[in-house]
Coordinates of C-alpha atoms in Angstrom, one line a residue:
Chain A
M16 CA 27.2 -20.5 29.2
D17 CA 23.9 -21.6 27.6
G18 CA 22.6 -18.1 27.8
G19 CA 25.7 -16.9 25.9
V20 CA 25.2 -19.4 23.1
G21 CA 21.5 -18.5 22.9
L22 CA 22.4 -14.8 22.7
L23 CA 25.0 -15.6 20.0
N24 CA 22.5 -17.6 18.0
Y25 CA 20.0 -14.8 18.3
G26 CA 22.6 -12.4 17.1
I27 CA 23.3 -14.5 14.0
F28 CA 19.6 -14.8 13.3
L29 CA 19.2 -11.0 13.7
A30 CA 22.2 -10.3 11.5
T31 CA 21.0 -12.6 8.7
L32 CA 17.7 -10.9 8.6
I33 CA 19.3 -7.5 8.6
G34 CA 21.5 -8.6 5.7
I35 CA 18.4 -9.8 3.7
Y36 CA 16.5 -6.6 4.5
G37 CA 19.6 -4.6 3.6
I38 CA 19.6 -6.1 0.1
V39 CA 16.0 -5.3 -0.4
T40 CA 16.5 -1.7 0.9
L41 CA 19.4 -1.3 -1.5
G42 CA 17.0 -2.4 -4.3
L43 CA 14.4 0.2 -3.2
N44 CA 17.2 2.8 -3.1
V45 CA 17.8 2.3 -6.9
Q46 CA 14.1 2.7 -7.6
W47 CA 13.3 5.5 -5.2
G48 CA 16.6 7.0 -4.0
Y49 CA 18.2 7.2 -7.4
T50 CA 15.3 7.6 -9.7
G51 CA 12.3 8.8 -7.7
M52 CA 10.1 5.8 -8.7
F53 CA 7.6 4.6 -6.2
N54 CA 7.2 1.0 -5.2
L55 CA 4.6 0.0 -2.7
G56 CA 4.7 -3.7 -3.7
I57 CA 8.1 -4.6 -2.2
G58 CA 6.6 -7.4 -0.2
A59 CA 5.2 -8.9 -3.5
F60 CA 8.6 -8.9 -5.2
F61 CA 10.1 -10.4 -2.1
A62 CA 7.4 -13.2 -2.0
V63 CA 7.7 -13.9 -5.7
G64 CA 11.5 -14.3 -5.4
A65 CA 11.1 -16.6 -2.4
Y66 CA 8.5 -18.7 -4.2
I67 CA 10.4 -19.0 -7.4
T68 CA 13.5 -20.4 -5.7
A69 CA 11.3 -22.6 -3.5
I70 CA 9.7 -24.2 -6.5
A71 CA 12.9 -24.5 -8.4
T72 CA 15.1 -26.0 -5.7
S73 CA 12.8 -28.1 -3.4
D74 CA 12.3 -31.8 -4.0
P75 CA 9.5 -32.9 -6.2
S76 CA 6.1 -32.7 -4.4
P77 CA 2.6 -33.6 -5.5
S78 CA 1.1 -30.6 -3.6
H79 CA 2.6 -27.9 -5.8
L80 CA 4.4 -27.2 -9.1
G81 CA 7.9 -28.8 -9.1
G82 CA 10.0 -28.9 -7.1
F83 CA 12.6 -29.4 -9.6
G84 CA 15.5 -30.0 -7.2
L85 CA 17.7 -27.5 -9.0
P86 CA 20.9 -26.3 -7.3
T87 CA 20.4 -23.2 -5.0
V88 CA 22.4 -20.9 -7.3
A89 CA 20.1 -21.7 -10.2
G90 CA 17.0 -21.1 -8.0
V91 CA 18.4 -17.7 -6.8
I92 CA 19.2 -16.6 -10.4
L93 CA 15.8 -17.7 -11.6
A94 CA 14.2 -15.7 -8.7
M95 CA 16.1 -12.6 -9.8
I96 CA 15.1 -13.1 -13.5
G97 CA 11.5 -13.7 -12.5
T98 CA 11.2 -10.6 -10.3
G99 CA 13.0 -8.6 -12.9
L100 CA 10.4 -9.6 -15.5
L101 CA 7.6 -8.7 -13.0
G102 CA 9.2 -5.3 -12.6
L103 CA 9.4 -4.9 -16.4
A104 CA 5.7 -5.8 -16.7
I105 CA 4.7 -3.1 -14.2
C106 CA 6.9 -0.6 -16.0
L107 CA 5.5 -1.3 -19.4
V108 CA 2.0 -0.4 -18.1
T109 CA 2.8 2.6 -16.0
I110 CA 6.1 4.1 -17.1
T111 CA 4.8 7.1 -18.9
L112 CA 2.4 8.0 -16.1
R113 CA 2.7 10.2 -13.0
T114 CA 4.6 8.5 -10.1
D115 CA 1.3 8.3 -8.1
Y116 CA -0.1 5.9 -10.6
L117 CA 3.1 3.8 -10.4
A118 CA 2.5 3.6 -6.6
I119 CA -1.1 2.5 -7.1
A120 CA -0.1 0.0 -9.8
T121 CA 2.5 -1.6 -7.5
I122 CA -0.2 -2.0 -4.8
G123 CA -2.4 -3.7 -7.4
I124 CA 0.4 -6.1 -8.4
A125 CA 1.0 -6.8 -4.7
E126 CA -2.6 -7.6 -4.2
I127 CA -2.8 -9.9 -7.2
V128 CA 0.4 -11.7 -6.1
R129 CA -1.2 -12.2 -2.6
L130 CA -4.4 -13.6 -4.1
G131 CA -2.4 -15.8 -6.5
L132 CA -0.2 -17.3 -3.8
K133 CA -3.3 -18.1 -1.7
N134 CA -5.6 -19.4 -4.4
E135 CA -3.4 -21.1 -7.0
G136 CA -2.8 -24.3 -5.0
W137 CA -1.4 -26.2 -8.0
L138 CA 1.5 -23.6 -8.2
T139 CA 2.2 -22.7 -4.6
A140 CA 0.4 -25.3 -2.5
G141 CA -1.9 -22.5 -1.3
V142 CA -2.1 -21.7 2.4
R143 CA -0.2 -24.9 3.3
G144 CA 3.0 -23.3 1.9
I145 CA 6.2 -25.0 0.7
A146 CA 8.4 -26.8 3.1
G147 CA 11.8 -28.4 2.8
I148 CA 13.5 -25.6 0.9
P149 CA 17.2 -26.6 1.0
R150 CA 19.8 -24.6 2.9
P151 CA 22.7 -24.3 0.5
V152 CA 25.7 -24.4 2.8
E153 CA 24.4 -27.1 5.2
G154 CA 27.3 -29.2 6.5
L155 CA 30.0 -27.1 4.8
V156 CA 31.5 -26.3 8.2
P157 CA 29.9 -28.8 10.5
G158 CA 28.1 -27.2 13.5
F159 CA 28.3 -23.7 12.1
D160 CA 25.4 -23.8 9.5
A161 CA 23.8 -20.6 10.7
L162 CA 27.1 -18.8 10.7
T163 CA 28.0 -19.9 7.2
Y164 CA 24.7 -18.9 5.9
L165 CA 25.1 -15.5 7.5
G166 CA 28.4 -15.4 5.5
V167 CA 26.6 -16.1 2.3
V168 CA 24.0 -13.4 3.0
L169 CA 26.6 -10.8 3.9
A170 CA 28.6 -11.6 0.8
A171 CA 25.5 -11.1 -1.3
L172 CA 24.8 -7.8 0.5
L173 CA 28.4 -6.7 -0.2
L174 CA 28.1 -7.6 -3.9
V175 CA 24.8 -5.8 -4.3
Y176 CA 26.2 -2.8 -2.5
L177 CA 29.4 -2.6 -4.6
A178 CA 27.4 -3.1 -7.8
I179 CA 24.8 -0.4 -7.2
E180 CA 27.3 2.0 -5.6
R181 CA 29.4 1.6 -8.9
L182 CA 26.2 2.3 -10.9
Y183 CA 25.6 5.4 -8.8
R184 CA 28.9 6.9 -9.6
A185 CA 28.7 5.9 -13.3
P186 CA 27.1 8.1 -15.9
W187 CA 24.1 5.8 -15.7
G188 CA 23.5 6.9 -12.1
R189 CA 24.0 10.5 -13.0
V190 CA 21.2 10.2 -15.6
L191 CA 18.9 8.7 -13.0
R192 CA 19.5 11.6 -10.6
A193 CA 18.9 14.0 -13.5
I194 CA 15.6 12.3 -14.2
R195 CA 14.7 12.4 -10.5
E196 CA 15.4 16.1 -10.2
N197 CA 14.1 17.3 -13.5
E198 CA 12.7 14.9 -16.0
L199 CA 12.1 17.4 -18.7
A200 CA 15.7 18.7 -18.5
A201 CA 17.0 15.1 -18.8
Q202 CA 14.8 14.6 -21.8
A203 CA 16.0 17.8 -23.4
A204 CA 19.6 16.6 -22.9
G205 CA 18.8 13.7 -25.2
K206 CA 18.4 11.0 -22.6
N207 CA 15.9 8.2 -23.1
V208 CA 14.1 8.8 -19.9
V209 CA 11.7 5.9 -20.2
Q210 CA 14.5 3.4 -20.9
F211 CA 16.5 4.6 -17.9
R212 CA 13.6 4.4 -15.6
I213 CA 12.7 0.9 -16.7
E214 CA 16.3 -0.2 -16.2
A215 CA 16.4 1.3 -12.7
F216 CA 13.1 -0.3 -11.7
V217 CA 14.0 -3.7 -13.0
I218 CA 17.4 -3.7 -11.3
G219 CA 15.7 -2.7 -8.0
S220 CA 13.1 -5.4 -8.4
M221 CA 15.9 -8.0 -9.0
A222 CA 17.6 -7.0 -5.7
M223 CA 14.2 -7.5 -4.0
G224 CA 13.8 -10.9 -5.6
L225 CA 17.3 -11.8 -4.4
G226 CA 16.4 -10.8 -0.9
G227 CA 13.3 -13.0 -1.1
A228 CA 15.2 -16.0 -2.4
L229 CA 17.8 -15.7 0.3
Y230 CA 15.0 -15.5 2.9
A231 CA 13.4 -18.6 1.5
H232 CA 16.7 -20.6 1.8
F233 CA 17.1 -19.2 5.3
V234 CA 13.8 -20.1 6.8
T235 CA 13.3 -23.2 4.6
F236 CA 9.5 -22.9 4.8
I237 CA 7.3 -20.3 3.2
S238 CA 3.5 -19.7 3.1
P239 CA 1.3 -16.8 2.1
E240 CA 0.7 -16.2 5.8
A241 CA 4.4 -15.9 6.5
F242 CA 4.5 -12.8 4.2
R243 CA 2.8 -9.9 5.8
S244 CA 3.4 -8.2 2.5
E245 CA 2.4 -4.6 3.1
F246 CA 4.1 -4.7 6.4
A247 CA 7.4 -5.8 4.8
T248 CA 6.9 -3.0 2.3
F249 CA 6.4 -0.5 5.0
L250 CA 9.4 -1.6 7.0
V251 CA 11.7 -1.4 4.0
W252 CA 10.4 2.1 3.3
V253 CA 11.1 3.2 6.9
M254 CA 14.6 1.7 6.6
L255 CA 15.4 3.6 3.5
I256 CA 14.0 6.9 4.7
A257 CA 15.6 6.6 8.1
G258 CA 18.9 5.7 6.7
G259 CA 18.9 8.3 3.9
S260 CA 17.4 7.7 0.5
G261 CA 19.9 8.1 -2.3
N262 CA 22.8 7.0 -0.1
N263 CA 23.6 3.3 -0.3
R264 CA 25.5 3.2 3.0
G265 CA 22.5 5.0 4.5
A266 CA 20.2 2.2 3.1
V267 CA 22.3 -0.4 4.9
V268 CA 22.5 1.7 8.1
G269 CA 18.8 2.2 8.0
A270 CA 18.2 -1.6 7.7
V271 CA 20.4 -2.2 10.7
L272 CA 18.8 0.6 12.7
I273 CA 15.2 -0.1 12.0
W274 CA 15.5 -3.9 12.4
V275 CA 17.2 -3.4 15.8
I276 CA 14.4 -1.0 16.8
W277 CA 11.8 -3.3 15.5
S278 CA 13.2 -6.2 17.4
G279 CA 13.6 -3.9 20.4
T280 CA 9.9 -3.0 20.4
E281 CA 9.3 -6.7 21.3
L282 CA 11.1 -6.0 24.6
I283 CA 8.5 -3.3 25.3
T284 CA 5.5 -5.3 24.3
G285 CA 6.9 -8.3 26.2
R286 CA 6.3 -6.4 29.4
L287 CA 2.6 -5.8 28.7
P288 CA -0.1 -7.4 30.8
E289 CA -1.4 -10.8 29.7
D290 CA -4.6 -9.7 27.9
W291 CA -2.6 -7.3 25.7
V292 CA -0.5 -10.1 24.2
T293 CA -2.7 -10.6 21.1
R294 CA -2.5 -6.9 20.4
A295 CA 1.3 -6.6 20.8
G296 CA 1.9 -6.9 17.0
A297 CA -0.4 -3.9 16.4
L298 CA 1.3 -1.9 19.0
R299 CA 4.8 -2.5 17.5
V300 CA 3.5 -1.5 14.0
L301 CA 2.1 1.6 15.6
M302 CA 5.4 2.6 17.1
I303 CA 7.3 2.1 13.8
G304 CA 4.5 4.1 12.0
V305 CA 4.9 7.0 14.4
L306 CA 8.7 6.8 14.0
L307 CA 8.3 7.2 10.3
Q308 CA 6.1 10.3 10.7
V309 CA 8.7 11.8 13.1
I310 CA 11.5 11.1 10.7
L311 CA 9.6 12.7 7.8
L312 CA 8.8 15.7 9.9
T313 CA 12.1 16.3 11.5
R314 CA 14.9 14.7 9.5
R315 CA 13.7 13.8 6.0
Q316 CA 17.2 13.4 4.6
G317 CA 17.9 10.5 7.0
V318 CA 20.8 9.6 9.1
L319 CA 23.3 9.6 6.2
P320 CA 22.0 12.1 3.7
E321 CA 22.7 11.6 0.0
R322 CA 26.1 12.9 -1.1
P323 CA 26.4 12.9 -4.9
P324 CA 29.9 12.7 -6.3
R325 CA 31.4 16.1 -7.0
P326 CA 31.4 17.5 -10.5
I327 CA 34.7 16.8 -12.2
D328 CA 35.6 20.5 -13.0
E329 CA 35.3 21.7 -9.4
Chain B
M25 CA -29.9 -16.2 -17.0
A26 CA -31.4 -12.7 -17.4
I27 CA -32.5 -12.8 -13.8
E28 CA -29.0 -13.8 -12.8
L29 CA -27.6 -10.9 -14.7
V30 CA -30.0 -8.4 -13.1
Q31 CA -29.1 -9.9 -9.7
L32 CA -25.4 -9.3 -10.3
L33 CA -26.2 -5.8 -11.5
I34 CA -27.9 -5.1 -8.2
Y35 CA -24.9 -6.5 -6.2
G36 CA -22.7 -4.4 -8.5
I37 CA -24.7 -1.2 -7.7
V38 CA -24.4 -1.9 -4.0
L39 CA -20.6 -2.4 -4.2
G40 CA -20.4 0.5 -6.6
S41 CA -22.2 2.8 -4.1
I42 CA -19.6 1.9 -1.5
L43 CA -16.7 2.4 -3.8
A44 CA -18.1 5.7 -5.1
L45 CA -18.3 7.2 -1.6
G46 CA -14.6 6.2 -1.0
A47 CA -13.5 7.4 -4.4
I48 CA -15.1 10.8 -3.9
G49 CA -12.8 11.5 -1.0
V50 CA -9.7 10.1 -2.8
S51 CA -10.6 12.3 -5.8
L52 CA -11.2 15.4 -3.8
V53 CA -7.9 15.1 -1.9
F54 CA -6.1 14.4 -5.1
G55 CA -7.7 17.4 -6.8
I56 CA -7.0 19.8 -4.1
L57 CA -3.8 18.5 -2.3
R58 CA -2.3 16.7 -5.3
F59 CA -1.4 13.5 -3.7
A60 CA -2.8 9.9 -3.7
H61 CA -4.1 9.4 -0.1
F62 CA -3.1 5.9 0.8
A63 CA -4.7 6.0 4.3
H64 CA -8.2 6.4 2.8
G65 CA -9.0 2.8 3.1
D66 CA -8.1 2.7 6.7
L67 CA -10.1 5.9 7.3
M68 CA -13.0 3.9 6.1
T69 CA -12.2 1.1 8.6
L70 CA -12.0 3.7 11.3
G71 CA -15.4 5.1 10.5
A72 CA -17.0 1.7 10.5
F73 CA -15.5 1.0 13.9
F74 CA -16.6 4.4 15.3
A75 CA -20.2 3.5 14.3
F76 CA -19.7 0.1 16.0
S77 CA -18.9 1.8 19.3
F78 CA -21.8 4.2 19.0
Y79 CA -24.3 1.6 17.9
V80 CA -23.3 -1.5 19.8
G81 CA -21.3 0.1 22.6
L82 CA -23.6 3.0 23.4
A83 CA -26.7 1.4 22.0
L84 CA -27.6 4.5 20.0
P85 CA -30.0 4.2 17.0
M86 CA -28.1 3.4 13.8
P87 CA -28.9 6.7 12.0
V88 CA -27.5 8.6 15.0
A89 CA -24.5 6.3 15.2
F90 CA -23.9 6.9 11.5
V91 CA -23.9 10.6 11.8
F92 CA -21.6 10.6 14.9
A93 CA -19.2 8.2 13.2
C94 CA -19.0 10.4 10.1
A95 CA -18.4 13.4 12.3
A96 CA -15.7 11.6 14.3
T97 CA -13.9 10.3 11.2
A98 CA -14.1 13.8 9.5
L99 CA -12.5 15.3 12.7
T100 CA -9.8 12.6 12.7
A101 CA -9.0 13.4 9.1
V102 CA -8.6 17.1 10.0
V103 CA -6.4 16.3 13.0
I104 CA -4.2 14.0 10.9
D105 CA -3.8 16.8 8.4
A106 CA -3.0 19.4 11.0
L107 CA -0.5 17.1 12.8
V108 CA 1.3 15.7 9.8
Y109 CA 0.2 16.4 6.3
R110 CA 0.1 20.2 6.7
R111 CA 3.7 20.3 7.8
L112 CA 4.8 18.2 4.8
R113 CA 2.7 20.1 2.2
R114 CA 5.6 22.4 1.3
T115 CA 7.7 19.4 0.2
S116 CA 7.0 17.3 -2.8
P117 CA 3.7 15.5 -3.0
V118 CA 5.4 12.1 -3.0
I119 CA 6.6 12.7 0.6
L120 CA 2.9 13.1 1.5
L121 CA 2.3 9.8 -0.3
I122 CA 4.8 8.0 1.9
S123 CA 3.5 9.7 4.9
S124 CA -0.1 8.6 4.1
F125 CA 1.1 5.0 3.6
G126 CA 2.6 5.1 7.1
M127 CA -0.6 6.7 8.4
A128 CA -2.6 3.8 6.9
L129 CA -0.6 1.4 9.1
I130 CA -0.9 3.7 12.1
L131 CA -4.7 3.8 11.8
R132 CA -5.0 0.1 11.2
S133 CA -2.9 -0.8 14.3
L134 CA -5.0 1.7 16.3
V135 CA -8.2 0.0 15.2
Q136 CA -6.6 -3.4 16.2
L137 CA -5.5 -2.0 19.5
I138 CA -8.9 -0.5 20.4
W139 CA -11.4 -2.9 18.9
G140 CA -9.3 -6.1 18.7
P141 CA -8.2 -8.1 15.6
S142 CA -11.3 -10.3 15.0
N143 CA -14.4 -10.0 12.9
Q144 CA -17.4 -8.1 14.3
V145 CA -20.9 -7.3 13.0
Y146 CA -23.4 -4.6 13.8
D147 CA -26.4 -6.9 14.1
P148 CA -26.0 -10.7 14.6
G149 CA -28.4 -12.9 12.7
I150 CA -29.5 -13.3 9.1
Q151 CA -31.5 -10.9 7.2
F152 CA -34.2 -12.3 5.0
P153 CA -34.1 -10.8 1.5
Y154 CA -37.1 -9.4 -0.3
L155 CA -38.1 -11.5 -3.2
I156 CA -39.2 -9.3 -6.2
W157 CA -39.7 -11.0 -9.6
G158 CA -37.2 -13.7 -8.5
L159 CA -34.6 -11.2 -7.4
R160 CA -33.2 -11.4 -4.0
I161 CA -32.6 -8.0 -2.4
K162 CA -31.7 -7.5 1.3
P163 CA -33.2 -4.6 3.2
D164 CA -29.6 -3.6 4.0
Q165 CA -28.7 -3.3 0.4
V166 CA -31.6 -1.0 -0.2
T167 CA -30.4 1.1 2.8
I168 CA -26.9 1.3 1.2
I169 CA -28.1 2.4 -2.2
V170 CA -30.5 5.0 -0.8
G171 CA -28.0 6.2 1.7
A172 CA -25.3 6.7 -1.0
L173 CA -27.8 8.5 -3.2
V174 CA -28.7 10.9 -0.4
L175 CA -25.0 11.6 0.4
V176 CA -24.1 12.1 -3.2
T177 CA -27.0 14.5 -3.7
G178 CA -25.9 16.4 -0.6
L179 CA -22.4 16.6 -1.9
H180 CA -23.7 17.9 -5.3
L181 CA -25.7 20.7 -3.6
F182 CA -22.7 21.5 -1.4
L183 CA -20.3 21.8 -4.4
Q184 CA -22.7 23.7 -6.5
R185 CA -24.6 26.0 -4.1
T186 CA -22.3 26.9 -1.2
R187 CA -19.4 29.4 -1.4
I188 CA -16.9 26.9 0.1
G189 CA -18.1 24.3 -2.4
K190 CA -17.4 26.6 -5.3
A191 CA -14.0 27.5 -3.8
M192 CA -13.2 23.8 -3.7
R193 CA -14.0 23.4 -7.3
A194 CA -12.0 26.4 -8.2
M195 CA -9.0 25.1 -6.2
A196 CA -9.2 21.8 -7.9
D197 CA -9.2 23.4 -11.3
N198 CA -6.4 25.9 -10.7
I199 CA -4.8 26.3 -7.4
D200 CA -2.7 29.5 -8.3
L201 CA -5.7 31.2 -9.8
A202 CA -7.8 30.3 -6.7
R203 CA -5.2 32.0 -4.5
I204 CA -5.0 35.1 -6.6
V205 CA -8.8 35.7 -6.4
G206 CA -8.4 35.5 -2.6
I207 CA -9.7 32.1 -1.7
D208 CA -8.6 31.0 1.7
T209 CA -6.9 27.8 0.6
E210 CA -6.2 26.5 4.2
R211 CA -10.0 26.7 4.9
V212 CA -10.7 24.8 1.7
V213 CA -8.3 22.1 2.7
I214 CA -10.0 21.7 6.1
W215 CA -13.4 21.4 4.3
T216 CA -11.9 18.9 1.9
W217 CA -10.7 16.6 4.8
L218 CA -14.1 17.0 6.5
I219 CA -16.0 15.8 3.4
A220 CA -13.5 13.2 2.5
G221 CA -13.4 11.8 6.0
A222 CA -17.2 11.8 6.4
M223 CA -17.7 10.1 3.0
A224 CA -15.0 7.5 3.9
A225 CA -16.8 6.8 7.1
A226 CA -20.1 6.3 5.3
A227 CA -18.4 4.0 2.8
G228 CA -16.8 2.0 5.7
I229 CA -20.1 1.7 7.5
F230 CA -22.0 0.6 4.4
L231 CA -19.2 -1.9 3.7
A232 CA -19.5 -3.3 7.3
I233 CA -23.3 -3.5 6.9
D234 CA -22.9 -5.4 3.6
T235 CA -20.2 -7.7 4.9
R236 CA -18.6 -7.4 8.4
L237 CA -16.2 -5.4 10.4
H238 CA -12.5 -6.2 10.3
P239 CA -9.3 -4.1 10.8
I240 CA -8.2 -4.7 7.2
M241 CA -11.6 -4.3 5.5
G242 CA -10.7 -0.8 4.3
W243 CA -7.2 -1.6 3.1
R244 CA -8.5 -4.5 1.0
L245 CA -10.9 -2.0 -0.6
L246 CA -8.3 0.7 -1.3
L247 CA -7.3 -0.6 -4.7
P248 CA -10.9 -0.8 -6.1
V249 CA -11.4 2.7 -4.6
F250 CA -8.4 4.1 -6.4
A251 CA -9.5 2.3 -9.5
A252 CA -12.9 4.0 -9.3
A253 CA -11.3 7.4 -8.8
I254 CA -8.9 6.9 -11.8
V255 CA -11.6 5.4 -14.1
G256 CA -13.7 8.4 -13.3
G257 CA -10.9 10.8 -13.9
I258 CA -8.9 11.6 -10.7
G259 CA -9.7 15.0 -9.2
R260 CA -13.3 14.9 -10.4
P261 CA -15.8 14.0 -7.7
Y262 CA -18.6 13.4 -10.2
G263 CA -16.4 11.1 -12.2
A264 CA -15.6 9.2 -9.0
I265 CA -19.3 8.4 -8.6
A266 CA -19.5 7.0 -12.1
G267 CA -16.1 5.3 -11.7
G268 CA -17.3 3.6 -8.5
L269 CA -20.4 2.2 -10.3
V270 CA -18.4 1.0 -13.3
I271 CA -15.8 -0.8 -11.1
G272 CA -18.5 -2.2 -8.7
I273 CA -20.6 -3.6 -11.5
A274 CA -17.6 -4.9 -13.4
Q275 CA -16.3 -6.7 -10.3
E276 CA -19.7 -8.5 -9.8
F277 CA -20.1 -9.4 -13.4
S278 CA -16.6 -10.8 -13.5
T279 CA -17.7 -13.6 -11.1
L280 CA -19.5 -15.1 -14.1
V281 CA -16.2 -16.1 -15.6
L282 CA -13.6 -15.7 -12.8
S283 CA -13.2 -17.0 -9.3
P284 CA -14.7 -14.4 -6.9
S285 CA -11.4 -14.2 -5.1
Y286 CA -10.0 -12.3 -8.0
K287 CA -12.5 -9.5 -7.9
T288 CA -9.8 -7.0 -6.9
A289 CA -7.7 -8.1 -9.8
V290 CA -10.6 -7.2 -12.1
A291 CA -10.7 -3.6 -10.7
F292 CA -7.0 -3.4 -11.2
G293 CA -7.2 -4.7 -14.8
L294 CA -9.9 -2.2 -15.6
M295 CA -7.8 0.6 -14.1
V296 CA -4.8 -0.4 -16.1
V297 CA -6.8 -0.5 -19.3
V298 CA -8.2 3.0 -18.7
L299 CA -4.7 4.3 -17.8
I300 CA -3.4 3.1 -21.1
V301 CA -6.3 4.0 -23.4
R302 CA -7.4 7.2 -21.7
P303 CA -5.1 8.4 -19.0
T304 CA -7.3 11.2 -17.9
G305 CA -10.1 8.8 -17.1
L306 CA -13.5 8.3 -18.7
F307 CA -14.7 11.8 -17.7
G308 CA -11.6 13.9 -18.2
G309 CA -9.7 14.3 -15.0
R310 CA -6.1 15.4 -14.7
R311 CA -3.1 13.4 -15.8

């Protein structure tokens, strides 16, 4: 009986994280899948979203800025605005350059965010981290806090999915695909390429910020050490590529698939001899890294390849 | 004050030499294969740890360990290319970029698996610096600067004098034209990886001599290395050398006004300014 409850709790925990990663993967899909814009700073957007809501909603503390004790909804909205602005700032610098430069710039931002979180103690409490981030639905249904929060995360995932799926079918999404396939042609058709790309990048960044904020309210404690930033970035990329970039359902499927595989690798490393325990993490990353290369080499389009809506006159 | 500035300049040249060696590889790969190689930092780490095994593990003399480590890393780079990158080359360069990002994590976790996750050093103990006119210079730092000079000179002679070096420059300038005149592009690609890998290993070993060995040492240096390649004009190996020195010196001088923990941010800031003001880099690379 206890085993059953434990398994159920683990399932809820797993599903909540999958939901959060799903939202972030959808955000990357707008940037990379729709528009072909690189982002190797996903972990940084995630962390910034988490920290903004943590500072906004936690109780006042002498060890960091705030907390302002705002309602969770306000914290989450602020997190999305903040990460959107961060995305805008990166765009303003790199938007006219080749996509390689965007990738390098996002790495730069990620590094600066990492250094900032660690060193600016007045803002983030440094390595000690921020504790006591409120869980929004605590006590709403007594005894089922974890399950209600899963409901919140899944509702958010559904909302994000519906919103960006709608955008994909809208003329706006069509322009993004045009830019991805042939930027010059899109420009020649009179589209303001720069503006569309900025919009796509900012919307994607906001989804990543939302994911980060939901994560903060889920774990209730965040610190710079808790974010293995480039690892989160890497995992989200594998999710999108495995699922099928350009396809929103693919992005969600990829999040489920890769998170289950990632959790499953723990079963393998759990069987290792004692003195390998400290290296288990590295072995798991290695396995996911090899998986990415295999997917890239054998099935680049992912599990669910992109299926653009048919042209109207067909 | 003047002494302090010269001291920082020396530190900057040491760091700049390391960055330049890394940036040469990034620039060559970009010039010839047209993608930003994100695993370059971790190739540096691998080189440093190879040298650790040869020097500490097998107790070989350092110069021998250095050469062996460079050779091993160069071979690793060629193998990675043959196994993965070569098969992806027909697709768009951004797929290669993703692949190299994944490769960075693969290399890093391999280093952690083989050599463990903690800090290591080649030689325990403290080196006493030479004191010259009030300047403190460690023997290791002299080794790094001289070593970098030798390697850069060697690269220069290779690119200018040898047939394959000329073919590399031709391919970096215009890949289609290079094919038309009958240059064996696959052979040039292999040489590119050999040189980029060896230079990366040298950078990693020098970095480990200057600081210490750690599985993420190279990844942490990737951004300044990219910054050096971009400031020097990406695709231009000579520019990369100048770019490395500019970034290295700027990073050290920045400690006068900024907390040293933000050194990387300085490299990034400089890179962004160059990208805005002069996107082809200071020495006219490609866009």
